[in-house]
PDB file of N, CA and C in Angstrom:
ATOM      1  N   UNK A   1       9.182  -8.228   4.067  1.00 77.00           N
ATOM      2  CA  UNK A   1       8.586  -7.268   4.960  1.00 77.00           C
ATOM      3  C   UNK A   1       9.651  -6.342   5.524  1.00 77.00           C
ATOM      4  N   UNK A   2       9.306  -4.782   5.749  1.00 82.00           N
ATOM      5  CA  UNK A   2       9.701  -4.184   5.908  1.00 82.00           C
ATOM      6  C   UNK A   2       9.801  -3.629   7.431  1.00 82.00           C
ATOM      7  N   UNK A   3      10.519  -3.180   8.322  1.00 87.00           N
ATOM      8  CA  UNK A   3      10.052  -2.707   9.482  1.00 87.00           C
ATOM      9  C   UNK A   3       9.487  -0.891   9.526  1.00 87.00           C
ATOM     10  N   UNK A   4       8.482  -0.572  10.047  1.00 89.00           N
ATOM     11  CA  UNK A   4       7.652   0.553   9.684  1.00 89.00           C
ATOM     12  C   UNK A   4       7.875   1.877  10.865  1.00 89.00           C
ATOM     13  N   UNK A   5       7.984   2.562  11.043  1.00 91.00           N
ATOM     14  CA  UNK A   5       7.166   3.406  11.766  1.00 91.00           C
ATOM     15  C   UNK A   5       6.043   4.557  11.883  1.00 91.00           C
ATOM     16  N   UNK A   6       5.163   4.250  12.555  1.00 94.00           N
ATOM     17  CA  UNK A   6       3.926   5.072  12.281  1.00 94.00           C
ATOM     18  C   UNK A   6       3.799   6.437  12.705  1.00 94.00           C
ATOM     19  N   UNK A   7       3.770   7.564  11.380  1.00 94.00           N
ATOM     20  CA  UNK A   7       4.052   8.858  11.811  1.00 94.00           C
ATOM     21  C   UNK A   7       2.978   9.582  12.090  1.00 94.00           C
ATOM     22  N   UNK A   8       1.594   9.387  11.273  1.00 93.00           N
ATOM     23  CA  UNK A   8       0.316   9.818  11.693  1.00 93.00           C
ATOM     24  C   UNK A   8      -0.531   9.183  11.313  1.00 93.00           C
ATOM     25  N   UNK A   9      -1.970   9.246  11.985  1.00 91.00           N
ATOM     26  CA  UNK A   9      -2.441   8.833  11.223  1.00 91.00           C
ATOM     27  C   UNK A   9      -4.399   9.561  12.034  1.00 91.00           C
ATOM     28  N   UNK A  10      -5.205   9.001  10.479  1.00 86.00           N
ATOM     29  CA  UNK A  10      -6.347   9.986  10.698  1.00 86.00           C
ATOM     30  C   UNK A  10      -7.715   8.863  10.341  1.00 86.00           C
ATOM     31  N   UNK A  11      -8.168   8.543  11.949  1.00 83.00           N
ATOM     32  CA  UNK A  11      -8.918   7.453  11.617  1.00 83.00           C
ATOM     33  C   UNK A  11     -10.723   7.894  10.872  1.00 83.00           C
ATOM     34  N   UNK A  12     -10.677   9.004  11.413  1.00 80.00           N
ATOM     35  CA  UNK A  12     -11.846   9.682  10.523  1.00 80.00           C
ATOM     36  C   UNK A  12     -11.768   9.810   8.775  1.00 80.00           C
ATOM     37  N   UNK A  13     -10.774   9.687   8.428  1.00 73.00           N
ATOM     38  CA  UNK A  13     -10.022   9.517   7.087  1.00 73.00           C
ATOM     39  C   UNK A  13      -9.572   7.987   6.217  1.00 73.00           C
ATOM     40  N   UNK A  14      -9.790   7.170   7.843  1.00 72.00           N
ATOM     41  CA  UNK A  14      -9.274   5.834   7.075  1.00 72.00           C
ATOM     42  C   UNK A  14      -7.618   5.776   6.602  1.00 72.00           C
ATOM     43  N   UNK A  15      -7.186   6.801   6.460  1.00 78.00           N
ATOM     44  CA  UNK A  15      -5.584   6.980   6.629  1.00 78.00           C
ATOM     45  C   UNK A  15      -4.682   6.777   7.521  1.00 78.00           C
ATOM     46  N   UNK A  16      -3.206   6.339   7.297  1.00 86.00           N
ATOM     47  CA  UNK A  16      -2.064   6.702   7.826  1.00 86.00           C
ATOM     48  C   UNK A  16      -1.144   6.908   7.095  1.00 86.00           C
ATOM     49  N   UNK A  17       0.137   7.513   8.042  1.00 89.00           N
ATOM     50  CA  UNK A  17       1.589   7.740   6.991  1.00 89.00           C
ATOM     51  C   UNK A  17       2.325   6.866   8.124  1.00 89.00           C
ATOM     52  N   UNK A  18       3.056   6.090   7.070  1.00 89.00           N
ATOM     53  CA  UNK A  18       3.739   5.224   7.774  1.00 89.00           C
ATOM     54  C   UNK A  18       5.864   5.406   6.958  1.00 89.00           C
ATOM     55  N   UNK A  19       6.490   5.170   7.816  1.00 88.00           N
ATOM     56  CA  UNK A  19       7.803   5.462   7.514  1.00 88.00           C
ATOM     57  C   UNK A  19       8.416   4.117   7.581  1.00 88.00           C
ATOM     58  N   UNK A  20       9.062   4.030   6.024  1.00 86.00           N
ATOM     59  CA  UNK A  20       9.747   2.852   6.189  1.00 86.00           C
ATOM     60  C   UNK A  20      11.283   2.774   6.638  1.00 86.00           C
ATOM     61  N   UNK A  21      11.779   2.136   7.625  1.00 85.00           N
ATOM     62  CA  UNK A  21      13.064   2.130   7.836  1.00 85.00           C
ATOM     63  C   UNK A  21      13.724   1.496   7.267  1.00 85.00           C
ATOM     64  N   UNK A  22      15.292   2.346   7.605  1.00 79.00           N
ATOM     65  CA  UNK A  22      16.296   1.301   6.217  1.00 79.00           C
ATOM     66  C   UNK A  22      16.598  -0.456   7.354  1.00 79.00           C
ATOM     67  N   UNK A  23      17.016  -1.139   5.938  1.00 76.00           N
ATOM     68  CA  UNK A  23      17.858  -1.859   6.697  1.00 76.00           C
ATOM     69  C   UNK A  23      18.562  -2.092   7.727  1.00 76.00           C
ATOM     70  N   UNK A  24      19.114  -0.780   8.065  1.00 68.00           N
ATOM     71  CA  UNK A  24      20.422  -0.993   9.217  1.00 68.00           C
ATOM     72  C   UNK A  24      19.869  -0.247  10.213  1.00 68.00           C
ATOM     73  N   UNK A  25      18.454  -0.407  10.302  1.00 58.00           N
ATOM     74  CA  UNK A  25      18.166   1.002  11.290  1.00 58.00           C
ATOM     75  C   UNK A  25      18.773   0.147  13.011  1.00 58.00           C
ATOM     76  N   UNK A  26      19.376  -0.586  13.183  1.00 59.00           N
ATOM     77  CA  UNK A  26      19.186  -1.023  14.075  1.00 59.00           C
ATOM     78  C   UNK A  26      21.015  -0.820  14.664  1.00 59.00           C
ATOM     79  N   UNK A  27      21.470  -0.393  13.530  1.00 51.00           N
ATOM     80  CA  UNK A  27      22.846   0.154  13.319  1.00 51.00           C
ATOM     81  C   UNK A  27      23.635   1.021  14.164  1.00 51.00           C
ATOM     82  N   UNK A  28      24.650   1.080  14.263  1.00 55.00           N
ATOM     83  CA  UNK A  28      25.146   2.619  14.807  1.00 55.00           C
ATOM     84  C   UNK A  28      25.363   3.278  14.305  1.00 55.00           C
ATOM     85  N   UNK A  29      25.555   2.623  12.784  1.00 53.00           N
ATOM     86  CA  UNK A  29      25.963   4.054  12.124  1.00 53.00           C
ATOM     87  C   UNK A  29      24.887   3.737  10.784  1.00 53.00           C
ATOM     88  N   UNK A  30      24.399   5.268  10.451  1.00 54.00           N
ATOM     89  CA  UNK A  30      23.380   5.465  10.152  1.00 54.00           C
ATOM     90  C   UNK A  30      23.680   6.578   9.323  1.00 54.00           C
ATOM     91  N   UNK A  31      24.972   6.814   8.407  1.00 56.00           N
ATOM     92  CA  UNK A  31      24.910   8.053   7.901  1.00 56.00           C
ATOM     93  C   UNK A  31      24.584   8.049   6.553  1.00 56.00           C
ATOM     94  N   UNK A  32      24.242   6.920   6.185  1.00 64.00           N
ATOM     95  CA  UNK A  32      23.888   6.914   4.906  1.00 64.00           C
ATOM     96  C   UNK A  32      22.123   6.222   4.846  1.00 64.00           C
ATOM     97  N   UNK A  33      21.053   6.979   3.856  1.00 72.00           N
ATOM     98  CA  UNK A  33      20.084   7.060   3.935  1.00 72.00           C
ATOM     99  C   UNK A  33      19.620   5.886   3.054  1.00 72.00           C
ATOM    100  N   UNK A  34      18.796   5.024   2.617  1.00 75.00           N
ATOM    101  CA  UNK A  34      18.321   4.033   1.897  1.00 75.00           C
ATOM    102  C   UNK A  34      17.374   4.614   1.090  1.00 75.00           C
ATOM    103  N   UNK A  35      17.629   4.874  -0.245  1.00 79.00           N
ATOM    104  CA  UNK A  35      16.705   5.294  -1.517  1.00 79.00           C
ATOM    105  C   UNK A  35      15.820   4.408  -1.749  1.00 79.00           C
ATOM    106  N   UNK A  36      14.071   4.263  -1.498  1.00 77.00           N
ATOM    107  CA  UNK A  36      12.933   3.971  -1.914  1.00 77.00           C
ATOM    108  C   UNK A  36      12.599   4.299  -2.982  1.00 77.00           C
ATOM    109  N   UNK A  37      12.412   3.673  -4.411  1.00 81.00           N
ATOM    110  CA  UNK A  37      11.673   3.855  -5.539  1.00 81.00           C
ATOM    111  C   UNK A  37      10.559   4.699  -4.880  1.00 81.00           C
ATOM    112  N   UNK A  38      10.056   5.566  -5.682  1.00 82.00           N
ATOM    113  CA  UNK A  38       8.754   6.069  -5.943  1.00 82.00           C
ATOM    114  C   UNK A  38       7.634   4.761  -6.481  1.00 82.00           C
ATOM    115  N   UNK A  39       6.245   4.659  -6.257  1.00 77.00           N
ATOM    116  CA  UNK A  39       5.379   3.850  -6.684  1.00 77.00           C
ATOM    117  C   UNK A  39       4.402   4.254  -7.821  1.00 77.00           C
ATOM    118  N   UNK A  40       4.479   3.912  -8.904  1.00 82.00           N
ATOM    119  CA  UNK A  40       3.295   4.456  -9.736  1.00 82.00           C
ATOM    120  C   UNK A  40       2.049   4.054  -9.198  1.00 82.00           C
ATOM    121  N   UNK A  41       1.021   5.115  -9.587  1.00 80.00           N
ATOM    122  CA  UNK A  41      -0.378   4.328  -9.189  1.00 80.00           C
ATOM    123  C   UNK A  41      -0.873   3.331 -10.426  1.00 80.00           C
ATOM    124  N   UNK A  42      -1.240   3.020 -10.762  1.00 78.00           N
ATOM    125  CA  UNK A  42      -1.420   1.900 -11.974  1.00 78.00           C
ATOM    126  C   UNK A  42      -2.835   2.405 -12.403  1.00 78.00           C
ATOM    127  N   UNK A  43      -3.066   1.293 -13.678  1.00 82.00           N
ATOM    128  CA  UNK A  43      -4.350   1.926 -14.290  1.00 82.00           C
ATOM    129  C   UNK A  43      -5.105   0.460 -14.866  1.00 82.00           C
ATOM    130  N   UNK A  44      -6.384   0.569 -14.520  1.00 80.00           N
ATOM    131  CA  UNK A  44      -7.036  -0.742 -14.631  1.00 80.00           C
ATOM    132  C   UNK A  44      -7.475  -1.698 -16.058  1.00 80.00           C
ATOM    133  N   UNK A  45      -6.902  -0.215 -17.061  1.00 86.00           N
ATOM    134  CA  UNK A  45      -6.959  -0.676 -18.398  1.00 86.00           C
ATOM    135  C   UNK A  45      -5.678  -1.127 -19.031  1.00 86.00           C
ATOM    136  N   UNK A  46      -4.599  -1.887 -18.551  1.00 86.00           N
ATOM    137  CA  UNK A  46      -3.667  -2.411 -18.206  1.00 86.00           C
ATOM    138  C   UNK A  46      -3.384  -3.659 -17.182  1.00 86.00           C
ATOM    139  N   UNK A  47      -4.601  -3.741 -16.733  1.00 87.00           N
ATOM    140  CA  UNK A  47      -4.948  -5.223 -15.773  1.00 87.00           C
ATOM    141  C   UNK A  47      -4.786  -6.508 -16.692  1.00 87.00           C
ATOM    142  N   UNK A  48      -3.994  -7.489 -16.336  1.00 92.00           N
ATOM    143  CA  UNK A  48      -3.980  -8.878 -16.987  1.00 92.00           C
ATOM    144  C   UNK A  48      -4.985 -10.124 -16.019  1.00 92.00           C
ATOM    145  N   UNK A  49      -5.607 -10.755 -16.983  1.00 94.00           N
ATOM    146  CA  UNK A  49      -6.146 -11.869 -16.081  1.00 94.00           C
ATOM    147  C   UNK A  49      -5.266 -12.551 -15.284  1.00 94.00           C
ATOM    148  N   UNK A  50      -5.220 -13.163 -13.961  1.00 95.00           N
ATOM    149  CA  UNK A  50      -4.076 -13.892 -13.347  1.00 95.00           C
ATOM    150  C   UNK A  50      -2.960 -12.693 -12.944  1.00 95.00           C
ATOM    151  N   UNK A  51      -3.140 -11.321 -12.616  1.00 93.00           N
ATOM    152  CA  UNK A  51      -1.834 -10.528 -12.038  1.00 93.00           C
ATOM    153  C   UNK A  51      -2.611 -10.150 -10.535  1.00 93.00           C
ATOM    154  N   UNK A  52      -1.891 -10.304  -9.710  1.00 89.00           N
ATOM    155  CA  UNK A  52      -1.633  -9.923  -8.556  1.00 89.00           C
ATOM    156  C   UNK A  52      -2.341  -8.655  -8.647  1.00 89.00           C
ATOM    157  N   UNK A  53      -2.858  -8.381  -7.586  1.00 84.00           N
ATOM    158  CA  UNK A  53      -3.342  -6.760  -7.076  1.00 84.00           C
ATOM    159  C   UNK A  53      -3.738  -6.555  -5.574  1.00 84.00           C
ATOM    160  N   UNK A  54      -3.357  -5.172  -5.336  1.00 82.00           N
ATOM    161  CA  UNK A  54      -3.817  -4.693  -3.945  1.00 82.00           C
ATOM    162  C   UNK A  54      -5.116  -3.558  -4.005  1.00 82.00           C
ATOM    163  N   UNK A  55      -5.844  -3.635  -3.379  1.00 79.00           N
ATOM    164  CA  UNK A  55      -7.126  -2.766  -3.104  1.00 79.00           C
ATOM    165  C   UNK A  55      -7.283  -2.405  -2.101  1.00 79.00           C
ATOM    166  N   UNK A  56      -7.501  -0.836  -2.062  1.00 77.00           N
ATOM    167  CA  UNK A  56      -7.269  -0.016  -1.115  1.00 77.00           C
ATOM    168  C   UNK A  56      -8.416   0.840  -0.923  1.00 77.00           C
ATOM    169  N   UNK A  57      -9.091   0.884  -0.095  1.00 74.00           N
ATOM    170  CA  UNK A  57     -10.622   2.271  -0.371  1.00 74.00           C
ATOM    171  C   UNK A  57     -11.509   1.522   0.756  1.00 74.00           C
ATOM    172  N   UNK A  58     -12.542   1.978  -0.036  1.00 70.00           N
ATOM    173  CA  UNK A  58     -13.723   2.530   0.584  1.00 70.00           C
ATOM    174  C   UNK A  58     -14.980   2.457  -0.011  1.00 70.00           C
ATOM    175  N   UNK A  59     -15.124   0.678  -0.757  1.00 66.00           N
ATOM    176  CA  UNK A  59     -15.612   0.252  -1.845  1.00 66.00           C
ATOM    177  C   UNK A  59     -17.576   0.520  -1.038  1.00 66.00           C
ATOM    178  N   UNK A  60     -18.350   0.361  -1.318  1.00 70.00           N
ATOM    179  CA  UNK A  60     -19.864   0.784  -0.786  1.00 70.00           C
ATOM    180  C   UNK A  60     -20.247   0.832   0.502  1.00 70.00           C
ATOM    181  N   UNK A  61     -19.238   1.655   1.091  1.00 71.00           N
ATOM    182  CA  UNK A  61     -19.224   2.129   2.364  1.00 71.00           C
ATOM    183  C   UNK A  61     -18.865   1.031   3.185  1.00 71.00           C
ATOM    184  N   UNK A  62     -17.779   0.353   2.809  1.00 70.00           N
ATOM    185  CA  UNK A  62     -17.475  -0.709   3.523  1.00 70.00           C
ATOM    186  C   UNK A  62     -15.350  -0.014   4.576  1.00 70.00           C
ATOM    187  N   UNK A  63     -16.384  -0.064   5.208  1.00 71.00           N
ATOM    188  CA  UNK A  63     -14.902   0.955   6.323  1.00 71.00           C
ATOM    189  C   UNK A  63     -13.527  -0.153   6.169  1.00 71.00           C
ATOM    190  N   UNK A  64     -12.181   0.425   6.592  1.00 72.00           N
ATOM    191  CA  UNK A  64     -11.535  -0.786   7.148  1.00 72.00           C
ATOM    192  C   UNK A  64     -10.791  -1.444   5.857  1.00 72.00           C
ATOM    193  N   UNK A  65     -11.574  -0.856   4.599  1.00 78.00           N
ATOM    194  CA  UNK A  65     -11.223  -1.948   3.653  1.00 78.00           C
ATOM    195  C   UNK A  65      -9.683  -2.288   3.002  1.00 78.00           C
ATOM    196  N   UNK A  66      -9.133  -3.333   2.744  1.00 81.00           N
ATOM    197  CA  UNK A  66      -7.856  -3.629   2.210  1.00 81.00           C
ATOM    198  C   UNK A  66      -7.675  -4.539   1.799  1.00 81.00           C
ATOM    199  N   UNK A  67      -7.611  -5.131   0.272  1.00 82.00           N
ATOM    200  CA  UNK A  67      -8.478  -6.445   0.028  1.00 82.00           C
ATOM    201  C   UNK A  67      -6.518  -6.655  -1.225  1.00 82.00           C
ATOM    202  N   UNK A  68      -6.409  -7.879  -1.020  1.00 88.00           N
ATOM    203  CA  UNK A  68      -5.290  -8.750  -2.138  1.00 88.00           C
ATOM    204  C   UNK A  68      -6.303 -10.105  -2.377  1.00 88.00           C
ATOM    205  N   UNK A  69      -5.315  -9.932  -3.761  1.00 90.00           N
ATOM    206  CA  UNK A  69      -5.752 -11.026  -4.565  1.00 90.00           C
ATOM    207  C   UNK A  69      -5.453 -11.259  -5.950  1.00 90.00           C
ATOM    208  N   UNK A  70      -6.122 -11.700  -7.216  1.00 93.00           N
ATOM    209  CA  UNK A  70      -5.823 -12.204  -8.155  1.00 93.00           C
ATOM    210  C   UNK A  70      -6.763 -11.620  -9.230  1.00 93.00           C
ATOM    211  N   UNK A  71      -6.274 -10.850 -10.568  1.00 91.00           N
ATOM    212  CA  UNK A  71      -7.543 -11.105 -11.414  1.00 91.00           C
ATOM    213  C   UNK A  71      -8.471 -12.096 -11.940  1.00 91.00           C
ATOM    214  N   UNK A  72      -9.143 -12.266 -11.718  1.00 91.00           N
ATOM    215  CA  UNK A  72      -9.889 -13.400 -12.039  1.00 91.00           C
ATOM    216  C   UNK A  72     -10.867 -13.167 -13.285  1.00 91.00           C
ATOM    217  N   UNK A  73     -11.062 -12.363 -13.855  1.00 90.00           N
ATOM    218  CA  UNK A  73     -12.126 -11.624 -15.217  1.00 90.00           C
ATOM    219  C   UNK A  73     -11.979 -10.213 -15.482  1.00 90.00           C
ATOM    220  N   UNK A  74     -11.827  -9.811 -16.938  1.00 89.00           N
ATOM    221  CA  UNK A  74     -12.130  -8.582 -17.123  1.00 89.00           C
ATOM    222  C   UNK A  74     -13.447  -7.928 -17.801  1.00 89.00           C
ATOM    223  N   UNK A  75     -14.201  -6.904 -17.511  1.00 86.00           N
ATOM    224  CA  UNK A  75     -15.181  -6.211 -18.002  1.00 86.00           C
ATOM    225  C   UNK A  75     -16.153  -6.769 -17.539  1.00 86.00           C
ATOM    226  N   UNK A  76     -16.455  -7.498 -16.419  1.00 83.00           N
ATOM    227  CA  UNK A  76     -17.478  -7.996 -15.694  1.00 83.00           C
ATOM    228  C   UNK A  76     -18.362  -6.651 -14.816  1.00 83.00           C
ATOM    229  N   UNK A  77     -19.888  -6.541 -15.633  1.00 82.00           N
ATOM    230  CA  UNK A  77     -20.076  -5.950 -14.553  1.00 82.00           C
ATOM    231  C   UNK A  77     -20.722  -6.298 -12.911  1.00 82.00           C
ATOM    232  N   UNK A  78     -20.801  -5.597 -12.369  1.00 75.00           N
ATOM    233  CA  UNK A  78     -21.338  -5.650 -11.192  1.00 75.00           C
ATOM    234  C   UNK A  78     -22.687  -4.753 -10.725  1.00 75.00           C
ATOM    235  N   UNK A  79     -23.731  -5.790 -10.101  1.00 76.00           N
ATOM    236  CA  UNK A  79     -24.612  -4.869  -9.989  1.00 76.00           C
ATOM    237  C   UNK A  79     -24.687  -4.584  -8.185  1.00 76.00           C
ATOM    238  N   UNK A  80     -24.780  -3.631  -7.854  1.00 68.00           N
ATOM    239  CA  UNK A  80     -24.660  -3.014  -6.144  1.00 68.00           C
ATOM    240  C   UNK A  80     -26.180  -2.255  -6.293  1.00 68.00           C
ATOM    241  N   UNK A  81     -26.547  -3.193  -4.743  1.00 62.00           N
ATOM    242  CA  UNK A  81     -27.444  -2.453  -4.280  1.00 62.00           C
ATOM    243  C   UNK A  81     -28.398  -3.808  -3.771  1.00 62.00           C
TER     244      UNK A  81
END
């Protein structure tokens, strides 16, 4: 875990931007910046049974949502409603 700070955020949106601090933020000296990888977004036709995943949205109007967990099946459908 990382320590964060929260720069905005838009609850009508379900969003925030959050800033990750380096390591040493707690430092005095601070002149050197900590390089964060970039994140790909991933693609679900590339999902393995048994891999880790995070879910993020706004699945049938369910607010709030932020769901981890595990694959457990692929090409299952689902019926909603």
């Amino acid at each position: 875990f990382r320590t964060c700070r929260i720069v905005q955020v838009q609850p009508d949106l379900d969003l925030a931007v959050l800033q990750i601090m380096p390591q040493n933020h707690n430092d005095n000296d601070q002149d050197e910046e900590e390089i964060f990888p970039a994140m790909n977004f991933g693609s679900s036709s590339n999902l393995l049974v048994g891999q880790g995943l995070i879910a993020i949205g706004n699945p049938f109007g369910l607010d709030n949502s932020v769901t981890t967990g595990v694959v457990s099946a692929l090409n299952r459908e689902l019926r909603a409603g």
